[in-house]
Amino acid sequence: MISIRQVSKWYGSFQVLTECTTEIQKGEVIVVCGPSGSGKSTLIKCVNGLEPFQAGEIMLDGTSVGDAKTNLSKLRARVGMVFQHFELFPHMRIIDNLTLAQIRVLGRASEEARDKGLKLLERVGLKAHAEKFPGELSGGQQQRVAIARALCMDPIAMLFDEPTSALDPEMINEVLDVMVELASEGMTMMCVTHEMGFARKVAHRVIFMDQGRIVEDAAKDDFFGKPRSERAQLFLSKILQH
């Protein structure tokens, strides 16, 4: 589904990604973790072309992301992306946030788009809030709306960029519960997160990054049981000791 081969990226003279290579199969859930500044978010944004990369290749369901001829807008419509800060339109009601791209990008009729939006709001437990504005919802609720909005586009894969890091602790689980349910239904997912409990529960593999490189790419049990690199061992000892 997603193939990343020898991907490197620079900001000016600073190299932020170095020869990153991994494959993600259909239905796999991959958690990408590592210290701040390790390139995790940059890598996931390269996957759907939000960040350009200067070397290597990324294939998304057979389409080359870096190819100048690729229609990135069309490609992004097939890949759901959930950000750290929700990115909802504050001046639009929740239901309108969910129907806009369906109508504009997919060409759905407004009634069909609304039905789809309400169905997905119900799925994330927020149908009763359809007519409200984002500012009337909690952070956790807004993030669940953002997930529903991404699902409205019938994505072939979902990318999550630290979806819980801006939330209060008590709101984190309500978002993770939706993500766990998605994983159990076989959605292909690539998640940048520090939520190691989530990783242990649903990830098939864990990718550990440090200084722009993929240091480990291992099955979940291998990563948590016996990480190969000293850097990953140190990271886990700090993040799991509490």
PDB file of C-alpha atoms in Angstrom:
ATOM      1  CA  MET A   1       0.000   0.000   0.000  1.00  0.00           C
ATOM      2  CA  ILE A   2       2.791   2.434   0.967  1.00  0.00           C
ATOM      3  CA  SER A   3       6.369   1.980  -0.191  1.00  0.00           C
ATOM      4  CA  ILE A   4       9.113   4.327   1.045  1.00  0.00           C
ATOM      5  CA  ARG A   5      12.487   3.812  -0.598  1.00  0.00           C
ATOM      6  CA  GLN A   6      15.718   5.641   0.240  1.00  0.00           C
ATOM      7  CA  VAL A   7      13.878   8.885   0.991  1.00  0.00           C
ATOM      8  CA  SER A   8      16.034  11.868   1.949  1.00  0.00           C
ATOM      9  CA  LYS A   9      14.999  15.455   2.576  1.00  0.00           C
ATOM     10  CA  TRP A  10      16.815  18.675   3.331  1.00  0.00           C
ATOM     11  CA  TYR A  11      15.758  22.066   4.685  1.00  0.00           C
ATOM     12  CA  GLY A  12      18.483  24.171   3.069  1.00  0.00           C
ATOM     13  CA  SER A  13      21.734  22.548   4.157  1.00  0.00           C
ATOM     14  CA  PHE A  14      20.143  20.690   7.093  1.00  0.00           C
ATOM     15  CA  GLN A  15      19.294  17.067   6.308  1.00  0.00           C
ATOM     16  CA  VAL A  16      16.068  16.155   8.094  1.00  0.00           C
ATOM     17  CA  LEU A  17      15.555  12.667   6.563  1.00  0.00           C
ATOM     18  CA  THR A  18      18.334  10.277   5.550  1.00  0.00           C
ATOM     19  CA  GLU A  19      17.689   7.281   3.280  1.00  0.00           C
ATOM     20  CA  CYS A  20      14.457   6.177   4.969  1.00  0.00           C
ATOM     21  CA  THR A  21      13.112   2.867   3.679  1.00  0.00           C
ATOM     22  CA  THR A  22      10.063   0.841   4.743  1.00  0.00           C
ATOM     23  CA  GLU A  23       6.987  -0.894   3.309  1.00  0.00           C
ATOM     24  CA  ILE A  24       3.445  -0.849   4.701  1.00  0.00           C
ATOM     25  CA  GLN A  25       1.081  -3.575   3.565  1.00  0.00           C
ATOM     26  CA  LYS A  26      -2.683  -3.234   3.164  1.00  0.00           C
ATOM     27  CA  GLY A  27      -4.341  -3.541   6.577  1.00  0.00           C
ATOM     28  CA  GLU A  28      -1.121  -3.014   8.546  1.00  0.00           C
ATOM     29  CA  VAL A  29      -0.960  -0.612  11.487  1.00  0.00           C
ATOM     30  CA  ILE A  30       2.468   0.997  11.830  1.00  0.00           C
ATOM     31  CA  VAL A  31       3.450   3.194  14.759  1.00  0.00           C
ATOM     32  CA  VAL A  32       6.303   5.645  14.150  1.00  0.00           C
ATOM     33  CA  CYS A  33       8.012   6.825  17.329  1.00  0.00           C
ATOM     34  CA  GLY A  34      11.231   8.459  18.436  1.00  0.00           C
ATOM     35  CA  PRO A  35      12.523  11.561  20.219  1.00  0.00           C
ATOM     36  CA  SER A  36      11.430  15.088  19.244  1.00  0.00           C
ATOM     37  CA  GLY A  37      13.132  16.296  16.083  1.00  0.00           C
ATOM     38  CA  SER A  38      13.820  12.786  14.791  1.00  0.00           C
ATOM     39  CA  GLY A  39      11.910  13.371  11.526  1.00  0.00           C
ATOM     40  CA  LYS A  40       8.737  11.391  12.325  1.00  0.00           C
ATOM     41  CA  SER A  41       6.215  14.070  11.339  1.00  0.00           C
ATOM     42  CA  THR A  42       8.270  15.077   8.304  1.00  0.00           C
ATOM     43  CA  LEU A  43       8.309  11.479   7.051  1.00  0.00           C
ATOM     44  CA  ILE A  44       4.548  11.045   7.395  1.00  0.00           C
ATOM     45  CA  LYS A  45       3.906  14.375   5.631  1.00  0.00           C
ATOM     46  CA  CYS A  46       6.119  13.232   2.751  1.00  0.00           C
ATOM     47  CA  VAL A  47       3.873  10.187   2.297  1.00  0.00           C
ATOM     48  CA  ASN A  48       0.983  12.262   0.931  1.00  0.00           C
ATOM     49  CA  GLY A  49       3.095  15.038  -0.564  1.00  0.00           C
ATOM     50  CA  LEU A  50       2.492  17.699   2.091  1.00  0.00           C
ATOM     51  CA  GLU A  51       6.280  17.928   2.350  1.00  0.00           C
ATOM     52  CA  PRO A  52       8.421  17.589  -0.792  1.00  0.00           C
ATOM     53  CA  PHE A  53      11.471  15.324  -0.607  1.00  0.00           C
ATOM     54  CA  GLN A  54      14.633  15.606  -2.661  1.00  0.00           C
ATOM     55  CA  ALA A  55      15.781  12.005  -3.034  1.00  0.00           C
ATOM     56  CA  GLY A  56      14.241   8.540  -3.098  1.00  0.00           C
ATOM     57  CA  GLU A  57      10.746   7.359  -3.958  1.00  0.00           C
ATOM     58  CA  ILE A  58       7.390   7.015  -2.239  1.00  0.00           C
ATOM     59  CA  MET A  59       4.694   4.891  -3.875  1.00  0.00           C
ATOM     60  CA  LEU A  60       1.130   5.073  -2.638  1.00  0.00           C
ATOM     61  CA  ASP A  61      -1.031   2.250  -3.967  1.00  0.00           C
ATOM     62  CA  GLY A  62       1.078   2.215  -7.134  1.00  0.00           C
ATOM     63  CA  THR A  63       1.233   6.006  -7.635  1.00  0.00           C
ATOM     64  CA  SER A  64       4.533   7.873  -7.269  1.00  0.00           C
ATOM     65  CA  VAL A  65       4.105  10.732  -4.772  1.00  0.00           C
ATOM     66  CA  GLY A  66       7.223  12.583  -5.916  1.00  0.00           C
ATOM     67  CA  ASP A  67       6.460  12.426  -9.638  1.00  0.00           C
ATOM     68  CA  ALA A  68       5.782  15.931 -10.996  1.00  0.00           C
ATOM     69  CA  LYS A  69       2.964  14.498 -13.139  1.00  0.00           C
ATOM     70  CA  THR A  70       1.083  13.108 -10.115  1.00  0.00           C
ATOM     71  CA  ASN A  71      -2.073  15.008  -9.162  1.00  0.00           C
ATOM     72  CA  LEU A  72      -1.377  15.454  -5.445  1.00  0.00           C
ATOM     73  CA  SER A  73      -4.846  16.831  -4.655  1.00  0.00           C
ATOM     74  CA  LYS A  74      -6.417  13.709  -6.115  1.00  0.00           C
ATOM     75  CA  LEU A  75      -3.925  11.511  -4.283  1.00  0.00           C
ATOM     76  CA  ARG A  76      -4.533  13.244  -0.936  1.00  0.00           C
ATOM     77  CA  ALA A  77      -8.264  12.717  -1.352  1.00  0.00           C
ATOM     78  CA  ARG A  78      -7.526   8.973  -1.096  1.00  0.00           C
ATOM     79  CA  VAL A  79      -5.386   9.212   2.048  1.00  0.00           C
ATOM     80  CA  GLY A  80      -6.895  10.461   5.294  1.00  0.00           C
ATOM     81  CA  MET A  81      -4.662  12.752   7.362  1.00  0.00           C
ATOM     82  CA  VAL A  82      -5.298  13.674  10.981  1.00  0.00           C
ATOM     83  CA  PHE A  83      -3.111  16.402  12.472  1.00  0.00           C
ATOM     84  CA  GLN A  84      -2.092  17.394  15.957  1.00  0.00           C
ATOM     85  CA  HIS A  85      -4.312  20.496  15.948  1.00  0.00           C
ATOM     86  CA  PHE A  86      -7.590  19.242  14.388  1.00  0.00           C
ATOM     87  CA  GLU A  87      -7.497  21.769  11.467  1.00  0.00           C
ATOM     88  CA  LEU A  88     -11.287  22.157  11.406  1.00  0.00           C
ATOM     89  CA  PHE A  89     -12.833  25.252   9.833  1.00  0.00           C
ATOM     90  CA  PRO A  90     -13.924  27.278  12.906  1.00  0.00           C
ATOM     91  CA  HIS A  91     -16.577  29.309  11.058  1.00  0.00           C
ATOM     92  CA  MET A  92     -18.390  26.220   9.741  1.00  0.00           C
ATOM     93  CA  ARG A  93     -20.705  23.848  11.561  1.00  0.00           C
ATOM     94  CA  ILE A  94     -19.406  20.333  12.244  1.00  0.00           C
ATOM     95  CA  ILE A  95     -21.575  18.758   9.548  1.00  0.00           C
ATOM     96  CA  ASP A  96     -20.367  21.338   6.995  1.00  0.00           C
ATOM     97  CA  ASN A  97     -16.760  20.528   7.900  1.00  0.00           C
ATOM     98  CA  LEU A  98     -17.576  16.925   6.957  1.00  0.00           C
ATOM     99  CA  THR A  99     -19.437  17.601   3.705  1.00  0.00           C
ATOM    100  CA  LEU A 100     -17.256  20.293   2.106  1.00  0.00           C
ATOM    101  CA  ALA A 101     -14.520  18.080   0.627  1.00  0.00           C
ATOM    102  CA  GLN A 102     -16.981  15.330  -0.280  1.00  0.00           C
ATOM    103  CA  ILE A 103     -18.905  17.803  -2.442  1.00  0.00           C
ATOM    104  CA  ARG A 104     -15.947  19.800  -3.817  1.00  0.00           C
ATOM    105  CA  VAL A 105     -13.410  17.010  -4.329  1.00  0.00           C
ATOM    106  CA  LEU A 106     -15.457  13.824  -4.785  1.00  0.00           C
ATOM    107  CA  GLY A 107     -18.412  15.512  -6.484  1.00  0.00           C
ATOM    108  CA  ARG A 108     -20.984  13.972  -4.166  1.00  0.00           C
ATOM    109  CA  ALA A 109     -24.488  15.410  -3.998  1.00  0.00           C
ATOM    110  CA  SER A 110     -25.014  17.459  -0.832  1.00  0.00           C
ATOM    111  CA  GLU A 111     -27.678  15.077   0.524  1.00  0.00           C
ATOM    112  CA  GLU A 112     -25.438  12.056   0.026  1.00  0.00           C
ATOM    113  CA  ALA A 113     -22.485  13.917   1.607  1.00  0.00           C
ATOM    114  CA  ARG A 114     -24.632  14.897   4.591  1.00  0.00           C
ATOM    115  CA  ASP A 115     -25.855  11.319   5.097  1.00  0.00           C
ATOM    116  CA  LYS A 116     -22.274  10.046   4.981  1.00  0.00           C
ATOM    117  CA  GLY A 117     -21.142  12.759   7.419  1.00  0.00           C
ATOM    118  CA  LEU A 118     -23.910  12.001   9.927  1.00  0.00           C
ATOM    119  CA  LYS A 119     -23.195   8.280   9.719  1.00  0.00           C
ATOM    120  CA  LEU A 120     -19.529   8.847  10.539  1.00  0.00           C
ATOM    121  CA  LEU A 121     -20.325  11.356  13.304  1.00  0.00           C
ATOM    122  CA  GLU A 122     -22.507   8.651  14.832  1.00  0.00           C
ATOM    123  CA  ARG A 123     -19.618   6.224  14.561  1.00  0.00           C
ATOM    124  CA  VAL A 124     -17.341   8.513  16.598  1.00  0.00           C
ATOM    125  CA  GLY A 125     -20.154   9.249  19.064  1.00  0.00           C
ATOM    126  CA  LEU A 126     -20.840  12.850  18.026  1.00  0.00           C
ATOM    127  CA  LYS A 127     -23.980  12.818  15.882  1.00  0.00           C
ATOM    128  CA  ALA A 128     -25.787  15.018  18.423  1.00  0.00           C
ATOM    129  CA  HIS A 129     -23.186  17.762  17.838  1.00  0.00           C
ATOM    130  CA  ALA A 130     -23.592  17.973  14.040  1.00  0.00           C
ATOM    131  CA  GLU A 131     -25.054  21.494  14.050  1.00  0.00           C
ATOM    132  CA  LYS A 132     -22.521  22.949  16.500  1.00  0.00           C
ATOM    133  CA  PHE A 133     -19.347  24.865  15.664  1.00  0.00           C
ATOM    134  CA  PRO A 134     -15.884  23.450  16.459  1.00  0.00           C
ATOM    135  CA  GLY A 135     -15.348  26.000  19.256  1.00  0.00           C
ATOM    136  CA  GLU A 136     -18.305  24.513  21.135  1.00  0.00           C
ATOM    137  CA  LEU A 137     -16.609  21.112  21.367  1.00  0.00           C
ATOM    138  CA  SER A 138     -13.775  19.850  23.573  1.00  0.00           C
ATOM    139  CA  GLY A 139     -10.367  19.069  22.084  1.00  0.00           C
ATOM    140  CA  GLY A 140     -11.049  15.343  22.155  1.00  0.00           C
ATOM    141  CA  GLN A 141     -14.383  15.824  20.412  1.00  0.00           C
ATOM    142  CA  GLN A 142     -12.804  18.036  17.750  1.00  0.00           C
ATOM    143  CA  GLN A 143     -10.148  15.415  17.057  1.00  0.00           C
ATOM    144  CA  ARG A 144     -12.839  12.737  16.684  1.00  0.00           C
ATOM    145  CA  VAL A 145     -14.602  15.051  14.203  1.00  0.00           C
ATOM    146  CA  ALA A 146     -11.297  15.366  12.310  1.00  0.00           C
ATOM    147  CA  ILE A 147     -11.074  11.557  12.089  1.00  0.00           C
ATOM    148  CA  ALA A 148     -14.691  11.351  10.884  1.00  0.00           C
ATOM    149  CA  ARG A 149     -13.970  14.049   8.295  1.00  0.00           C
ATOM    150  CA  ALA A 150     -11.031  12.040   6.946  1.00  0.00           C
ATOM    151  CA  LEU A 151     -13.150   8.871   6.803  1.00  0.00           C
ATOM    152  CA  CYS A 152     -15.834  10.693   4.785  1.00  0.00           C
ATOM    153  CA  MET A 153     -13.469  10.537   1.808  1.00  0.00           C
ATOM    154  CA  ASP A 154     -13.369   6.701   1.860  1.00  0.00           C
ATOM    155  CA  PRO A 155      -9.564   6.667   2.251  1.00  0.00           C
ATOM    156  CA  ILE A 156      -7.404   3.684   1.319  1.00  0.00           C
ATOM    157  CA  ALA A 157      -5.107   4.532   4.253  1.00  0.00           C
ATOM    158  CA  MET A 158      -5.016   6.866   7.258  1.00  0.00           C
ATOM    159  CA  LEU A 159      -2.051   8.936   8.430  1.00  0.00           C
ATOM    160  CA  PHE A 160      -2.008  10.268  11.993  1.00  0.00           C
ATOM    161  CA  ASP A 161       0.511  12.929  13.021  1.00  0.00           C
ATOM    162  CA  GLU A 162       0.617  12.955  16.843  1.00  0.00           C
ATOM    163  CA  PRO A 163      -3.202  13.060  17.056  1.00  0.00           C
ATOM    164  CA  THR A 164      -3.333  13.105  20.866  1.00  0.00           C
ATOM    165  CA  SER A 165      -0.368  15.314  21.795  1.00  0.00           C
ATOM    166  CA  ALA A 166      -2.437  18.527  21.986  1.00  0.00           C
ATOM    167  CA  LEU A 167      -5.137  16.960  24.164  1.00  0.00           C
ATOM    168  CA  ASP A 168      -5.762  16.957  27.897  1.00  0.00           C
ATOM    169  CA  PRO A 169      -4.981  13.523  29.392  1.00  0.00           C
ATOM    170  CA  GLU A 170      -8.627  12.593  29.986  1.00  0.00           C
ATOM    171  CA  MET A 171      -9.474  13.245  26.325  1.00  0.00           C
ATOM    172  CA  ILE A 172      -6.720  11.060  24.898  1.00  0.00           C
ATOM    173  CA  ASN A 173      -8.518   7.740  25.345  1.00  0.00           C
ATOM    174  CA  GLU A 174     -11.658   8.835  23.512  1.00  0.00           C
ATOM    175  CA  VAL A 175      -9.523   9.513  20.417  1.00  0.00           C
ATOM    176  CA  LEU A 176      -7.419   6.371  20.813  1.00  0.00           C
ATOM    177  CA  ASP A 177     -10.603   4.271  21.148  1.00  0.00           C
ATOM    178  CA  VAL A 178     -11.703   5.429  17.677  1.00  0.00           C
ATOM    179  CA  MET A 179      -8.241   4.638  16.284  1.00  0.00           C
ATOM    180  CA  VAL A 180      -8.247   1.164  17.889  1.00  0.00           C
ATOM    181  CA  GLU A 181     -11.646   0.466  16.318  1.00  0.00           C
ATOM    182  CA  LEU A 182     -10.363   1.582  12.904  1.00  0.00           C
ATOM    183  CA  ALA A 183      -7.343  -0.701  13.264  1.00  0.00           C
ATOM    184  CA  SER A 184      -9.550  -3.656  14.221  1.00  0.00           C
ATOM    185  CA  GLU A 185     -11.541  -3.131  11.013  1.00  0.00           C
ATOM    186  CA  GLY A 186      -8.413  -3.501   8.887  1.00  0.00           C
ATOM    187  CA  MET A 187      -7.696   0.124   7.982  1.00  0.00           C
ATOM    188  CA  THR A 188      -4.124   0.662   6.780  1.00  0.00           C
ATOM    189  CA  MET A 189      -2.675   3.136   9.293  1.00  0.00           C
ATOM    190  CA  MET A 190       0.586   4.967   9.841  1.00  0.00           C
ATOM    191  CA  CYS A 191       0.617   6.731  13.204  1.00  0.00           C
ATOM    192  CA  VAL A 192       3.216   9.082  14.624  1.00  0.00           C
ATOM    193  CA  THR A 193       2.582   8.869  18.361  1.00  0.00           C
ATOM    194  CA  HIS A 194       4.139   8.574  21.819  1.00  0.00           C
ATOM    195  CA  GLU A 195       1.183   6.510  23.060  1.00  0.00           C
ATOM    196  CA  MET A 196       3.041   3.270  23.694  1.00  0.00           C
ATOM    197  CA  GLY A 197      -0.051   1.584  25.159  1.00  0.00           C
ATOM    198  CA  PHE A 198      -1.793   2.126  21.820  1.00  0.00           C
ATOM    199  CA  ALA A 199       1.272   0.817  19.980  1.00  0.00           C
ATOM    200  CA  ARG A 200       1.323  -2.338  22.111  1.00  0.00           C
ATOM    201  CA  LYS A 201      -2.380  -2.887  21.599  1.00  0.00           C
ATOM    202  CA  VAL A 202      -2.809  -2.459  17.838  1.00  0.00           C
ATOM    203  CA  ALA A 203       0.492  -1.959  15.990  1.00  0.00           C
ATOM    204  CA  HIS A 204       1.792  -4.705  13.756  1.00  0.00           C
ATOM    205  CA  ARG A 205       5.174  -3.026  13.529  1.00  0.00           C
ATOM    206  CA  VAL A 206       7.001  -0.167  15.222  1.00  0.00           C
ATOM    207  CA  ILE A 207       9.343   2.151  13.347  1.00  0.00           C
ATOM    208  CA  PHE A 208      11.805   3.959  15.599  1.00  0.00           C
ATOM    209  CA  MET A 209      13.470   7.080  14.225  1.00  0.00           C
ATOM    210  CA  ASP A 210      16.410   9.109  15.453  1.00  0.00           C
ATOM    211  CA  GLN A 211      18.190  12.037  13.763  1.00  0.00           C
ATOM    212  CA  GLY A 212      16.271  11.603  10.511  1.00  0.00           C
ATOM    213  CA  ARG A 213      16.979   7.895  10.125  1.00  0.00           C
ATOM    214  CA  ILE A 214      14.881   4.771  10.590  1.00  0.00           C
ATOM    215  CA  VAL A 215      16.943   3.062  13.287  1.00  0.00           C
ATOM    216  CA  GLU A 216      14.569   0.150  13.885  1.00  0.00           C
ATOM    217  CA  ASP A 217      11.679  -1.326  11.910  1.00  0.00           C
ATOM    218  CA  ALA A 218      10.507  -4.302  13.926  1.00  0.00           C
ATOM    219  CA  ALA A 219       7.483  -6.381  14.853  1.00  0.00           C
ATOM    220  CA  LYS A 220       5.774  -4.897  17.905  1.00  0.00           C
ATOM    221  CA  ASP A 221       6.751  -7.708  20.298  1.00  0.00           C
ATOM    222  CA  ASP A 222      10.378  -7.594  19.176  1.00  0.00           C
ATOM    223  CA  PHE A 223      10.551  -3.824  19.584  1.00  0.00           C
ATOM    224  CA  PHE A 224       9.105  -3.769  23.096  1.00  0.00           C
ATOM    225  CA  GLY A 225      10.705  -7.050  24.154  1.00  0.00           C
ATOM    226  CA  LYS A 226      14.225  -6.538  22.903  1.00  0.00           C
ATOM    227  CA  PRO A 227      14.979  -3.431  20.865  1.00  0.00           C
ATOM    228  CA  ARG A 228      18.209  -3.917  18.937  1.00  0.00           C
ATOM    229  CA  SER A 229      19.656  -0.418  19.088  1.00  0.00           C
ATOM    230  CA  GLU A 230      20.943   1.287  22.211  1.00  0.00           C
ATOM    231  CA  ARG A 231      19.085   4.455  21.187  1.00  0.00           C
ATOM    232  CA  ALA A 232      15.732   2.648  21.142  1.00  0.00           C
ATOM    233  CA  GLN A 233      16.513   0.952  24.467  1.00  0.00           C
ATOM    234  CA  LEU A 234      17.226   4.355  26.035  1.00  0.00           C
ATOM    235  CA  PHE A 235      14.072   5.871  24.523  1.00  0.00           C
ATOM    236  CA  LEU A 236      11.891   3.030  25.821  1.00  0.00           C
ATOM    237  CA  SER A 237      13.470   3.088  29.281  1.00  0.00           C
ATOM    238  CA  LYS A 238      12.564   6.767  29.589  1.00  0.00           C
ATOM    239  CA  ILE A 239       9.078   6.551  28.098  1.00  0.00           C
ATOM    240  CA  LEU A 240       7.965   3.341  29.860  1.00  0.00           C
ATOM    241  CA  GLN A 241       9.421   3.853  33.327  1.00  0.00           C
ATOM    242  CA  HIS A 242       6.349   5.723  34.586  1.00  0.00           C
TER     243      HIS A 242
END
